Coordinates of C-alpha atoms in Angstrom, one line a residue:
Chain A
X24 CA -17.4 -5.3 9.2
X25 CA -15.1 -8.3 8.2
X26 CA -11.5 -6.9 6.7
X27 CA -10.1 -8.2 3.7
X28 CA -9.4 -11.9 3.7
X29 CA -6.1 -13.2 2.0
X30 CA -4.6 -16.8 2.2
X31 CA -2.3 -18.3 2.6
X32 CA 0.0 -16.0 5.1
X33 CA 2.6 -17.3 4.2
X34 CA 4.2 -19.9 1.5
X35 CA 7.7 -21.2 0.6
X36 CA 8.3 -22.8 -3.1
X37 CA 11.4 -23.8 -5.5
X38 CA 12.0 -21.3 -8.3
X39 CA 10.6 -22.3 -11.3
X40 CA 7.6 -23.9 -9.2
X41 CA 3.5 -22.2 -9.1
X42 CA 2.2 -20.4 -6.3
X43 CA -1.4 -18.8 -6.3
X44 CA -2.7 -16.1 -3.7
X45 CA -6.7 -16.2 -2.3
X46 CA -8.1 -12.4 -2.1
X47 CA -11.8 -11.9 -0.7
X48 CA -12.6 -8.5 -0.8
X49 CA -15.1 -6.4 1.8
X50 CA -18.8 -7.3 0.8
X51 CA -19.7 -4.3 -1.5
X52 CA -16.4 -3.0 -2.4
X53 CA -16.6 -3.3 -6.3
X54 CA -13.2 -2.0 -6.8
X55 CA -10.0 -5.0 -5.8
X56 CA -6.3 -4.3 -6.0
X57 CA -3.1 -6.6 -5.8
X58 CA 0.2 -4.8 -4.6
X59 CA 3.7 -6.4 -4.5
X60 CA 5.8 -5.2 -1.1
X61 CA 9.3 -6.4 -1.6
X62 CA 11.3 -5.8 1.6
X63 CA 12.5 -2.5 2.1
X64 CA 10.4 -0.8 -0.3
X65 CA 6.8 0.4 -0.9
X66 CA 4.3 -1.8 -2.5
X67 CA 3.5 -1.4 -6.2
X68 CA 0.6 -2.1 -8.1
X69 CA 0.1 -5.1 -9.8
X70 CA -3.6 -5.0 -11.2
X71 CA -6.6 -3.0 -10.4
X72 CA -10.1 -4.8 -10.8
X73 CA -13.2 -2.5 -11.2
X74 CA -16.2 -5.8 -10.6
X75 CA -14.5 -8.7 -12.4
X76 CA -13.0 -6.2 -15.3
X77 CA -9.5 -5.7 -15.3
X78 CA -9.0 -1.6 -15.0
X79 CA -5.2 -1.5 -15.0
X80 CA -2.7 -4.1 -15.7
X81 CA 0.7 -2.4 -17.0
X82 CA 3.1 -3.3 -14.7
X83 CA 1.7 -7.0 -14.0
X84 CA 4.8 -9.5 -15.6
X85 CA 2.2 -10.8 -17.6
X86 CA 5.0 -13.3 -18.5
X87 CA 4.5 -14.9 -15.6
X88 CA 2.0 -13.5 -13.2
X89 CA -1.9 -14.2 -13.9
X90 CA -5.3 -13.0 -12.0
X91 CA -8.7 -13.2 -12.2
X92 CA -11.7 -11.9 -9.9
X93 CA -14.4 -14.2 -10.0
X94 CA -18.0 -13.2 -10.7
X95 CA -16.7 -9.4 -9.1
X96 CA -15.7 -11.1 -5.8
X97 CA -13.0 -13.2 -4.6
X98 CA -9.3 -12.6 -6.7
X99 CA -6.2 -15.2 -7.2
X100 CA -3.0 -14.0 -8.4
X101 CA -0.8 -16.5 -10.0
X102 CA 2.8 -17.1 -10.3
X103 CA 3.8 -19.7 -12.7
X104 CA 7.1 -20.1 -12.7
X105 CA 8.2 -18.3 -10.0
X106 CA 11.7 -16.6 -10.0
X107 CA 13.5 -15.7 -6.9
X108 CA 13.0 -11.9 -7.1
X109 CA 9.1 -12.6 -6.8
X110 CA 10.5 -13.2 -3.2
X111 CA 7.6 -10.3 -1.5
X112 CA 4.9 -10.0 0.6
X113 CA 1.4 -9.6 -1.7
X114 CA -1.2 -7.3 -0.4
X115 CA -4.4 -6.9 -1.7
X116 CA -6.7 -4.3 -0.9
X117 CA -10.7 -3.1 -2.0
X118 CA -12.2 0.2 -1.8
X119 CA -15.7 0.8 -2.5
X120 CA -15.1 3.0 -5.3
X121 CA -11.6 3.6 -6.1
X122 CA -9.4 5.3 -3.2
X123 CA -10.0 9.1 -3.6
X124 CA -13.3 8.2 -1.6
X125 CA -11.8 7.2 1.5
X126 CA -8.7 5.0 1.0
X127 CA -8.2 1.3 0.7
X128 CA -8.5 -1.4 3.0
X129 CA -5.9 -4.1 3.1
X130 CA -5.5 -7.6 3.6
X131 CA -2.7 -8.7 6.2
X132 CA -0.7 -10.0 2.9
X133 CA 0.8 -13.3 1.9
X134 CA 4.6 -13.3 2.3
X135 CA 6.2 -15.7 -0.5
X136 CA 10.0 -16.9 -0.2
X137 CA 11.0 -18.4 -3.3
X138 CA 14.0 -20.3 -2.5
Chain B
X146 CA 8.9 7.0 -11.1
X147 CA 5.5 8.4 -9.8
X148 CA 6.3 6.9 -6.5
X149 CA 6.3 9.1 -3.9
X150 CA 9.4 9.9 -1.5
X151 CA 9.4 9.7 2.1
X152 CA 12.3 11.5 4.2
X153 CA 13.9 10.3 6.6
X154 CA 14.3 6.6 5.9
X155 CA 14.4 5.8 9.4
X156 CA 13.2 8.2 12.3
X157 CA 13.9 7.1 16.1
X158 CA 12.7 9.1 18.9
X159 CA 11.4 9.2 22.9
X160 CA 8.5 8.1 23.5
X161 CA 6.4 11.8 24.0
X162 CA 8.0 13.7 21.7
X163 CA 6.2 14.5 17.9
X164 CA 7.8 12.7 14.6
X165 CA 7.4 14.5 11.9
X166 CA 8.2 12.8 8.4
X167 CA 7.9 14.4 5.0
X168 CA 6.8 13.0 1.3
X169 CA 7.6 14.4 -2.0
X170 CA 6.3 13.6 -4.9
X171 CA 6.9 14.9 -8.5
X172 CA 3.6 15.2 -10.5
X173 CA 0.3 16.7 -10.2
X174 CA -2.0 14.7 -7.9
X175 CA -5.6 14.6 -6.7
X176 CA -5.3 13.1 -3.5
X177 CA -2.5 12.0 -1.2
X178 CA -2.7 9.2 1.8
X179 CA -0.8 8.3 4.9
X180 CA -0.9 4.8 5.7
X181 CA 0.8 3.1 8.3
X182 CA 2.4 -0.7 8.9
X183 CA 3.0 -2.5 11.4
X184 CA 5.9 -5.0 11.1
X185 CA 4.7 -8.4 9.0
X186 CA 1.3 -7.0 8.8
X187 CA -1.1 -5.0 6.0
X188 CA -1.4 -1.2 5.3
X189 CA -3.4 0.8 7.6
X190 CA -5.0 3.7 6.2
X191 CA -4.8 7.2 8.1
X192 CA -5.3 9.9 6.2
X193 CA -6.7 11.6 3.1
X194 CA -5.6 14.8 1.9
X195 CA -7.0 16.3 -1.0
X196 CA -5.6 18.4 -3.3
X197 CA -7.3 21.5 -2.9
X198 CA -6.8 21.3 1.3
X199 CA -3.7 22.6 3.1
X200 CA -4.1 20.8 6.4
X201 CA -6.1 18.3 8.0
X202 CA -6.2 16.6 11.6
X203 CA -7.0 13.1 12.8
X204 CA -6.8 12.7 16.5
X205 CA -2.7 12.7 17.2
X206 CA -2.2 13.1 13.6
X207 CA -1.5 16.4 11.5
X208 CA -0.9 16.4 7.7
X209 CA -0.4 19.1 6.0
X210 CA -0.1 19.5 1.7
X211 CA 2.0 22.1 -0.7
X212 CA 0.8 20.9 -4.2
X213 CA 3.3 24.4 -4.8
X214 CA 6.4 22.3 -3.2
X215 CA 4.6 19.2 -4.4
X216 CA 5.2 18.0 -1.0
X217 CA 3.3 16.9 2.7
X218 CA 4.3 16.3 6.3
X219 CA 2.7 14.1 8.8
X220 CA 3.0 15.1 12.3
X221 CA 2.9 12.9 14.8
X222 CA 2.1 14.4 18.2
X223 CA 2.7 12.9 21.6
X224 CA 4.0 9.5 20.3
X225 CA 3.7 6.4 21.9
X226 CA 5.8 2.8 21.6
X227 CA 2.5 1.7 19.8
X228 CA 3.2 4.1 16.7
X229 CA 6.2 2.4 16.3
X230 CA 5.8 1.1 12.3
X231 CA 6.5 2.2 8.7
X232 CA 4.9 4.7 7.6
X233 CA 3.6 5.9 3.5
X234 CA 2.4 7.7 1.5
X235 CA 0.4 7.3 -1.5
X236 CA -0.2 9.8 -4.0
X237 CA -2.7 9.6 -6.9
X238 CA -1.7 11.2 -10.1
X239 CA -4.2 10.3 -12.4
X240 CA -7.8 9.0 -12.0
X241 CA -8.2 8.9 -8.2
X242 CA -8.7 5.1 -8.3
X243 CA -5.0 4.2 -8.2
X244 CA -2.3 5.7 -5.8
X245 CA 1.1 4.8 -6.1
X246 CA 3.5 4.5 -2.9
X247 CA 6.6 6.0 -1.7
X248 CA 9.4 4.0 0.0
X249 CA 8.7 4.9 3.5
X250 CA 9.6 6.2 7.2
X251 CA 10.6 4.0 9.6
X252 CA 9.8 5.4 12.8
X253 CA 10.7 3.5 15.9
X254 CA 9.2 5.3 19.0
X255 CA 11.4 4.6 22.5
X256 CA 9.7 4.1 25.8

């Protein structure tokens, strides 16, 4: 079974610049999640997506951070513009139906350095 | 916060010996998770503990759960330089679809 995808590893932008993150889920899992892991801590939830419906949202910066899942498949998260405290690795993760069944699986992350 | 808390920070032992690394939390919950993370990488999930269990095993790994103390242990047995990571908890308090994360151990395993 092929994990959960996420691109790029890594990126480096300006402040005030965009950045957007590529999520492809496990085939089947309905239900997608993005966390933010800033160094040192735990990662925090960012938005739940049950399909391509948007299940929890309240502490995305909504400001400033966007995502969509496409069609109940692939996710982007968006940063536009980017401060330096959104300096973090971004993990996101699927389950097949929320994680009391089982737990999540998680993508390898994309570590962003706003600079 | 609904985070989770994960004591000690930082945990270093010899490689052989158990680790043992505790999580409190503060309200009711469903389930609770142990995942672990290697250094740059994504979360590895070990463990799921529901509510109404006390103890469960996985191979090397013990958990236990006090929803009384509102707290859980992992246990670590006969540890190897390869368990060397971070390791979390995650407890959910509401749904079962969402689990929010604690801060972590550190565990760094000697050889």
């Amino acid at each position: 079974e092929a994990g959960v995808a996420q691109s790029p590893r890594y990126k480096i932008i300006e402040k005030r610049q965009s950045v957007a993150f590529w999520c492809n889920p496990i085939s089947g899992h309905a239900t997608l999640y993005w966390y933010q892991q800033i160094l040192g801590q735990g990662p925090k939830l960012l938005i739940q997506f049950q399909n391509n419906g948007v299940v929890d949202d309240s502490q995305l910066p909504k400001d400033r951070f966007s995502a969509e899942r496409l069609k109940g498949v692939d996710s982007t998260l968006k940063i536009q513009p980017a401060k330096l405290e959104d300096s973090a690795v971004y993990l996101c993760a699927s389950s097949l139906a929320g994680a009391g069944s089982g737990g999540y699986t998680f993508g390898s992350g994309t570590r962003l350095t706003v600079v | 916060s609904q985070q989770g808390e994960e004591d000690p920070q930082a945990l270093s032992i010899q490689e052989g010996e158990n680790a043992t690394m505790n999580c409190s939390y503060k309200t009711s919950i469903n389930n609770l998770q142990w995942y672990r993370q290697n250094s740059g990488r994504g979360l590895v999930h070990l463990i799921l503990i529901r509510s109404n269990e006390r103890e469960k095993h996985s191979g090397r790994l013990r958990v236990t759960l006090d929803t009384s103390k509102k707290s859980s242990s992992l246990l670590i047995t006969a540890s190897r330089a390869a368990d060397t990571a971070s390791y979390f908890c995650a407890t959910d308090v509401a749904t079962g679809n969402q689990f929010y994360f604690g801060t972590g151990t550190s565990l760094t395993v000697i050889p």
